[in-house]
mmCIF file of C-alpha atoms in Angstrom:
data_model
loop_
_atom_site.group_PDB
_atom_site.id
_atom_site.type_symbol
_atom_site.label_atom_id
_atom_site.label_comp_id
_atom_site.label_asym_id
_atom_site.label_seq_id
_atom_site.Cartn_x
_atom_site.Cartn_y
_atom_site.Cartn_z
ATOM 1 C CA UNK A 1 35.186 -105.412 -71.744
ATOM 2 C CA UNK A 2 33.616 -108.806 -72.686
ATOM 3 C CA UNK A 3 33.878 -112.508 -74.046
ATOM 4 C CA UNK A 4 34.603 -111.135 -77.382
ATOM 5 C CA UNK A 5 37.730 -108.862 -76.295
ATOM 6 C CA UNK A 6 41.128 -109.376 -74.124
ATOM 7 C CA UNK A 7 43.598 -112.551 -74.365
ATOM 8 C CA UNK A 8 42.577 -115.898 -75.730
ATOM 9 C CA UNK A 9 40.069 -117.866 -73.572
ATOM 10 C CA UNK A 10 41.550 -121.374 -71.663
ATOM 11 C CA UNK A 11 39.592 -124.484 -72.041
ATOM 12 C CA UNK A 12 38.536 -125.996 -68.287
ATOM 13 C CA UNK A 13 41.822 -128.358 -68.934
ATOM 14 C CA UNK A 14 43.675 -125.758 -69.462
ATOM 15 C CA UNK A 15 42.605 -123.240 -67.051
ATOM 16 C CA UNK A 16 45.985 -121.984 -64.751
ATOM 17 C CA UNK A 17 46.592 -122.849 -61.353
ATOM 18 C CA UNK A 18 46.607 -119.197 -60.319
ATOM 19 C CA UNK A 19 42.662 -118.412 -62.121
ATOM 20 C CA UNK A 20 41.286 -121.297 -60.067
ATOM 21 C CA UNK A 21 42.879 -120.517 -56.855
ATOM 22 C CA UNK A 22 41.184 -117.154 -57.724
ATOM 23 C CA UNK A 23 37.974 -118.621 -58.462
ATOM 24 C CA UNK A 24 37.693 -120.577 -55.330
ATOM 25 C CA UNK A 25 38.743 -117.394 -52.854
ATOM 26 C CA UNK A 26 36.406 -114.990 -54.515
ATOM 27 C CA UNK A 27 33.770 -117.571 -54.968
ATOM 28 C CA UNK A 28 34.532 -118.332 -50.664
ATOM 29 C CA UNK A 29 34.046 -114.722 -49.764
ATOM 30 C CA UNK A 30 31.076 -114.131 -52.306
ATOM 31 C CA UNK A 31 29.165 -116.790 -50.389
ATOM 32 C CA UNK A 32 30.403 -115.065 -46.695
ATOM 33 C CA UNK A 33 28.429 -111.772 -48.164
ATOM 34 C CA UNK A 34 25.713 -113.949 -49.285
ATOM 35 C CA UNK A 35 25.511 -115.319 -45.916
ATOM 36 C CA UNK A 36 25.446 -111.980 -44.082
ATOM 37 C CA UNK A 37 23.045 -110.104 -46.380
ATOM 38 C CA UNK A 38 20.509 -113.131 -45.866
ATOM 39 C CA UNK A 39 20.911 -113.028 -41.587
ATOM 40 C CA UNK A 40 20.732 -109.436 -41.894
ATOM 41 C CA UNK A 41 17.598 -109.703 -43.984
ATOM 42 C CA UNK A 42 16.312 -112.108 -41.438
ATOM 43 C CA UNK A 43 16.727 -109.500 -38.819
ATOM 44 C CA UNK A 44 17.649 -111.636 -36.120
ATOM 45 C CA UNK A 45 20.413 -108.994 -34.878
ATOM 46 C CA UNK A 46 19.008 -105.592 -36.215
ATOM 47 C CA UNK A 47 21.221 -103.717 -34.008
ATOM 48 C CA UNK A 48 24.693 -104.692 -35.182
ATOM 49 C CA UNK A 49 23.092 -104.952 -39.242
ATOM 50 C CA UNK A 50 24.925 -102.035 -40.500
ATOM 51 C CA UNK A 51 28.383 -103.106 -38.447
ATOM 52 C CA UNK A 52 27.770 -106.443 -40.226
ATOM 53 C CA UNK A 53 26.980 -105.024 -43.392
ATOM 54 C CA UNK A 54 29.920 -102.231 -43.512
ATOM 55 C CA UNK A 55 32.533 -105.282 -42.870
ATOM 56 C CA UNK A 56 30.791 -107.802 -45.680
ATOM 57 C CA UNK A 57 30.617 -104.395 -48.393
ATOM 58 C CA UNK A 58 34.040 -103.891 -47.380
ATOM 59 C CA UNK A 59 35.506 -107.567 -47.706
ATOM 60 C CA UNK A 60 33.562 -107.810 -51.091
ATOM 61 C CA UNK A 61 35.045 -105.067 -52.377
ATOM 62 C CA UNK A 62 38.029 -106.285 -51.778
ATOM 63 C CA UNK A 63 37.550 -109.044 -53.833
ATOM 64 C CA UNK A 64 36.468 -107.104 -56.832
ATOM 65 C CA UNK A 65 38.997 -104.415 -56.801
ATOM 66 C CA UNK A 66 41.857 -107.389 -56.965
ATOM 67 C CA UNK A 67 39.738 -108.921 -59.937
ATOM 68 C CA UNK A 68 39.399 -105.752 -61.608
ATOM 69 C CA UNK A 69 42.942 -104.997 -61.606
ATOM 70 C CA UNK A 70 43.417 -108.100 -63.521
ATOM 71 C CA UNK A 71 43.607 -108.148 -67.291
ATOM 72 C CA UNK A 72 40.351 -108.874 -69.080
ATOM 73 C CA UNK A 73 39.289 -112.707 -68.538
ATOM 74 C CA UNK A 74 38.090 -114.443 -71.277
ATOM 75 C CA UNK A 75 36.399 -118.106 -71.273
ATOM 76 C CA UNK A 76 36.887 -119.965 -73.813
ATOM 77 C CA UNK A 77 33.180 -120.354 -75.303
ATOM 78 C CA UNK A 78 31.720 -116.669 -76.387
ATOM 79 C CA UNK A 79 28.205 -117.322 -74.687
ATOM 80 C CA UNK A 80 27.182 -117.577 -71.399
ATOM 81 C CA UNK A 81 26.112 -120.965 -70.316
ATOM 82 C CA UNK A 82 22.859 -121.598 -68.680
ATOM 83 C CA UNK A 83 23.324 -122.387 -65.477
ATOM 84 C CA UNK A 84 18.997 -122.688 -64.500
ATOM 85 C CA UNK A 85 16.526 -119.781 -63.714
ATOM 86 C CA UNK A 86 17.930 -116.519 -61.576
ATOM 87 C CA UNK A 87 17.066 -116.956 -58.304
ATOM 88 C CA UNK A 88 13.566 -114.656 -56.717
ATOM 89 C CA UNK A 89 15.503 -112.027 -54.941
ATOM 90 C CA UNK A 90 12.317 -109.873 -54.509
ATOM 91 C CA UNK A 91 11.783 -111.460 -50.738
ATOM 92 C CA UNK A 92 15.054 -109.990 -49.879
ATOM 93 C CA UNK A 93 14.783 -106.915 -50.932
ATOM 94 C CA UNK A 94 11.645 -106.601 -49.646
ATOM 95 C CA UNK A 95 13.025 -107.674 -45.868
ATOM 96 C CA UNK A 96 15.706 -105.315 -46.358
ATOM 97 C CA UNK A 97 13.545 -102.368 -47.485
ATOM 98 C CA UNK A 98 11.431 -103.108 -44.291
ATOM 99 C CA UNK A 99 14.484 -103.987 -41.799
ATOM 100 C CA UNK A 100 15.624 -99.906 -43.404
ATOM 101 C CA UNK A 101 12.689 -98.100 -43.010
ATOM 102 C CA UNK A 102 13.180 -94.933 -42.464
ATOM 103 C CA UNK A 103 17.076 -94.680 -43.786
ATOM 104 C CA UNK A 104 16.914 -96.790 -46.934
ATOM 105 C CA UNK A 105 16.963 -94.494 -49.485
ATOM 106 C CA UNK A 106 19.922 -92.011 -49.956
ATOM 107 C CA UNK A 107 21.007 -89.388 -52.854
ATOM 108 C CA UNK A 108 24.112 -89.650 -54.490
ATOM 109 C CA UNK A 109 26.397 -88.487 -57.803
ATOM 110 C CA UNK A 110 25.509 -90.718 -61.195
ATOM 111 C CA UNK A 111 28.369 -90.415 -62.382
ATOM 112 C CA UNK A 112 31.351 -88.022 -60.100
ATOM 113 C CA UNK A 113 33.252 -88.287 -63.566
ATOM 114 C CA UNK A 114 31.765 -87.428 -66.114
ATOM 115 C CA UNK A 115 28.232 -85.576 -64.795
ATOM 116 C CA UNK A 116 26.781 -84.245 -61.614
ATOM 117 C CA UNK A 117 23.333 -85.421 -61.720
ATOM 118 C CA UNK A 118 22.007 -86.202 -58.224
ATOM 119 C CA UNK A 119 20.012 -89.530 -58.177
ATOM 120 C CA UNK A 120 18.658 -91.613 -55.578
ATOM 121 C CA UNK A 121 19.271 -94.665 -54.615
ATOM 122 C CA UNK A 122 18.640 -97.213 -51.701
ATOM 123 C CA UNK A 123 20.601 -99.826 -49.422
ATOM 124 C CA UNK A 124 17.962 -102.319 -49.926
ATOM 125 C CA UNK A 125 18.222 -101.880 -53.671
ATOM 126 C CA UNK A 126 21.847 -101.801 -53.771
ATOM 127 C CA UNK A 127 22.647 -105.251 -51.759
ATOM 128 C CA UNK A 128 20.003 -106.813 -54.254
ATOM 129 C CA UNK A 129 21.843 -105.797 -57.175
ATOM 130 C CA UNK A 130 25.506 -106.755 -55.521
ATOM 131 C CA UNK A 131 24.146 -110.579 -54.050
ATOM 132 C CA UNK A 132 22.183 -110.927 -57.694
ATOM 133 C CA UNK A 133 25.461 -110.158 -59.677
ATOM 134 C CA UNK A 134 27.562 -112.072 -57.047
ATOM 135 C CA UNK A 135 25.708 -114.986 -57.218
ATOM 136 C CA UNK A 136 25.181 -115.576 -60.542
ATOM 137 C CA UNK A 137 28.654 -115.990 -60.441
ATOM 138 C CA UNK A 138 28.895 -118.449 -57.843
ATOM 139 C CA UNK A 139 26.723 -120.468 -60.001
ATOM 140 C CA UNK A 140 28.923 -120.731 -62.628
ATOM 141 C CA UNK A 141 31.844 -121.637 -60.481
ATOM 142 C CA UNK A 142 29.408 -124.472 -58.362
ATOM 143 C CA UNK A 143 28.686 -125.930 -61.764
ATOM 144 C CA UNK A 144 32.878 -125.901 -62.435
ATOM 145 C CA UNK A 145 32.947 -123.171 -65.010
ATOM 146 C CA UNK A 146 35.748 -121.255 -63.019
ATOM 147 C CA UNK A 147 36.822 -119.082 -66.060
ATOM 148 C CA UNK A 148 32.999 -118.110 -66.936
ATOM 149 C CA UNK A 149 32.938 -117.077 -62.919
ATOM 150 C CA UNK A 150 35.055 -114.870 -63.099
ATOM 151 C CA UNK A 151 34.722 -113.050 -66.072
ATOM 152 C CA UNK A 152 31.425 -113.048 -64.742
ATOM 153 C CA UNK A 153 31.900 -111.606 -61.471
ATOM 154 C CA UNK A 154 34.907 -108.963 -63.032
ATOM 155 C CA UNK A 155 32.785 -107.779 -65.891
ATOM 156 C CA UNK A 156 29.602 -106.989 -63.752
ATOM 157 C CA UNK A 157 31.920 -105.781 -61.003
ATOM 158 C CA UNK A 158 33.087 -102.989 -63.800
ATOM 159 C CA UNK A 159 29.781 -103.043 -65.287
ATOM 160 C CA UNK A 160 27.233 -102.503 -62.325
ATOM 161 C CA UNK A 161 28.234 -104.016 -58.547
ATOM 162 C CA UNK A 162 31.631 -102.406 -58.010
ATOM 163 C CA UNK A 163 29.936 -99.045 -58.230
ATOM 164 C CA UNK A 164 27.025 -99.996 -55.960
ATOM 165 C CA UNK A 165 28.944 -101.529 -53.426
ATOM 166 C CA UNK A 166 31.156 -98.691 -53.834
ATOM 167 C CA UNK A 167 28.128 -96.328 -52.967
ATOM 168 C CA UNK A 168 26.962 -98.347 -50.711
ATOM 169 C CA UNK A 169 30.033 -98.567 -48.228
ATOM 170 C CA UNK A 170 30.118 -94.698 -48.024
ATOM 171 C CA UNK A 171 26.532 -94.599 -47.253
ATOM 172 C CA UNK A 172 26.663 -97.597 -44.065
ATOM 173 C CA UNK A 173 29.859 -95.418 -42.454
ATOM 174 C CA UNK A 174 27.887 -92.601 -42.951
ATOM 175 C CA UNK A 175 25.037 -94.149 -40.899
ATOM 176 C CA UNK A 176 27.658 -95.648 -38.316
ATOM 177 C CA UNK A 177 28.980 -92.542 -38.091
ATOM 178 C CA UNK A 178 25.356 -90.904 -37.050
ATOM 179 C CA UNK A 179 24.411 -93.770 -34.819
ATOM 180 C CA UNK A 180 27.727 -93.375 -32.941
ATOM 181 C CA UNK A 181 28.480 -89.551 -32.868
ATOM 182 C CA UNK A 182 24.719 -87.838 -32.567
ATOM 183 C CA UNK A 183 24.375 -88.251 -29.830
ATOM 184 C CA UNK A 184 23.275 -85.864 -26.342
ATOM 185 C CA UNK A 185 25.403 -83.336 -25.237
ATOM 186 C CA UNK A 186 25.103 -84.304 -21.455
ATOM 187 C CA UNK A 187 25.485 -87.882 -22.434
ATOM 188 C CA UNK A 188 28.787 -87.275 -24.765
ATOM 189 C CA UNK A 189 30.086 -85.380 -21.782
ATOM 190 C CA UNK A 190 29.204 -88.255 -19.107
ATOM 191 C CA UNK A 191 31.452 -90.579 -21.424
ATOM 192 C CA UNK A 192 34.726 -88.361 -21.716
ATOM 193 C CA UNK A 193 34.422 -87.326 -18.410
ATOM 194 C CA UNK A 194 34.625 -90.994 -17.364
ATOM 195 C CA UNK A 195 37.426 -91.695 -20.424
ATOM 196 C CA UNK A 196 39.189 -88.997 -18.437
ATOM 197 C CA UNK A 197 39.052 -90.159 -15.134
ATOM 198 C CA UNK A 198 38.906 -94.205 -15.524
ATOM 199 C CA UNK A 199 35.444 -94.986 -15.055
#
C-alpha cells in the first residue's frame, strides 16, 4: 500500500462527506490516546495506568481496524507534505520506561505468520511508536489535510502501529490478569468466602 497505488486521490474540494466524518472521529479518539498515554506518563495515578492504558490500546485499535478494512486511501498529491519538525518523544518514553520498571520489557513472536523468531519488545517502546505514528497524523488533519491523515494513519497502522498496539493489548491483560489473580491463597479464600456468604 501507498500514495502511488489504490483509487484516484480527491482534491480537499472534493474530498467525500463520509472520509471527513472519518477523519474527524479517528483524529477525536487519536487525541483521547494521546491524552491518556501523556497522564499515564505523568504518573499521577500509577495504580489504575495499565486499566487506563488497556481501555485507550483497545479504543485505538478500534479505530485502526475500521480504517484498515477500508480500501487503500489515496491523497491527491504523491508526497507527503511537511507539516514542521516530529515532535521529541524521548521524554515520554523515558517516563514510561521508568513508571514500568520492572515489567516493561516482554518477549513475543516477530512475525506468528510467517516465522517464529522470539524477540523482545517493551510497553514503553511500543506506546512511543503508536502516539509517534498517531500523531503525525493528527498533524496532518489539524493543518486540514484530512485525506493525507488518513492514509497516513491507515498505512502506518498496516505498516508498523496496528501490530504494536496489537502486541501491546495482549501484553497489559496479561499484566491485569497477574495483578488481579496472583494473589494469596488465604486472601483469595477470605474473598469467596465473603462472595458466598454476602459480606
Amino acid at each position: 500500500m501507498g500514495a502511488e497505488g489504490g483509487a484516484d486521490g480527491f482534491t480537499a474540494e472534493e474530498v467525500p462527506a463520509d472520509l471527513r466524518e472519518v477523519a474527524a472521529t479517528t483524529s477525536a479518539e487519536v487525541q483521547r490516546f494521546l491524552n491518556t498515554v501523556t497522564e499515564v506518563a505523568a504518573g499521577a495515578n500509577p495504580e489504575v495506568a495499565i486499566p487506563l492504558l488497556l481501555l485507550a490500546v483497545s479504543d485505538v485499535l478500534a479505530a485502526g481496524a475500521r480504517l484498515g478494512a477500508m480500501v487503500d486511501i489515496v491523497p491527491a498529491e504523491r508526497f507527503e507534505p511537511d507539516v514542521g519538525p516530529d515532535a521529541d518523544l524521548d521524554p515520554l518514553g523515558q517516563a514510561l520506561e521508568n513508571l514500568f520498571d520492572g515489567i516493561d520489557e516482554y518477549n513475543e513472536i516477530d512475525d506468528p505468520v510467517l516465522g517464529s523468531t522470539i524477540v523482545t519488545s517493551s510497553i514503553s517502546g511500543d506506546l512511543v511508536v503508536i502516539s509517534a505514528a498517531l500523531a503525525q497524523g493528527r498533524r496532518h488533519h489539524d493543518a486540514g489535510q484530512d485525506l493525507e491523515a488518513l492514509w497516513w494513519w491507515q498505512y502506518s497502522y498496516l505498516a508498523n502501529w496496528g501490530e504494536r498496539a496489537s502486541s501491546l493489548l495482549r501484553v497489559l491483560q496479561a499484566v491485569l490478569a497477574h495483578l488481579r489473580l496472583d494473589v494469596d491463597d488465604d486472601v483469595a479464600a477470605e474473598a469467596e468466602f465473603q462472595a458466598l456468604h454476602g459480606e
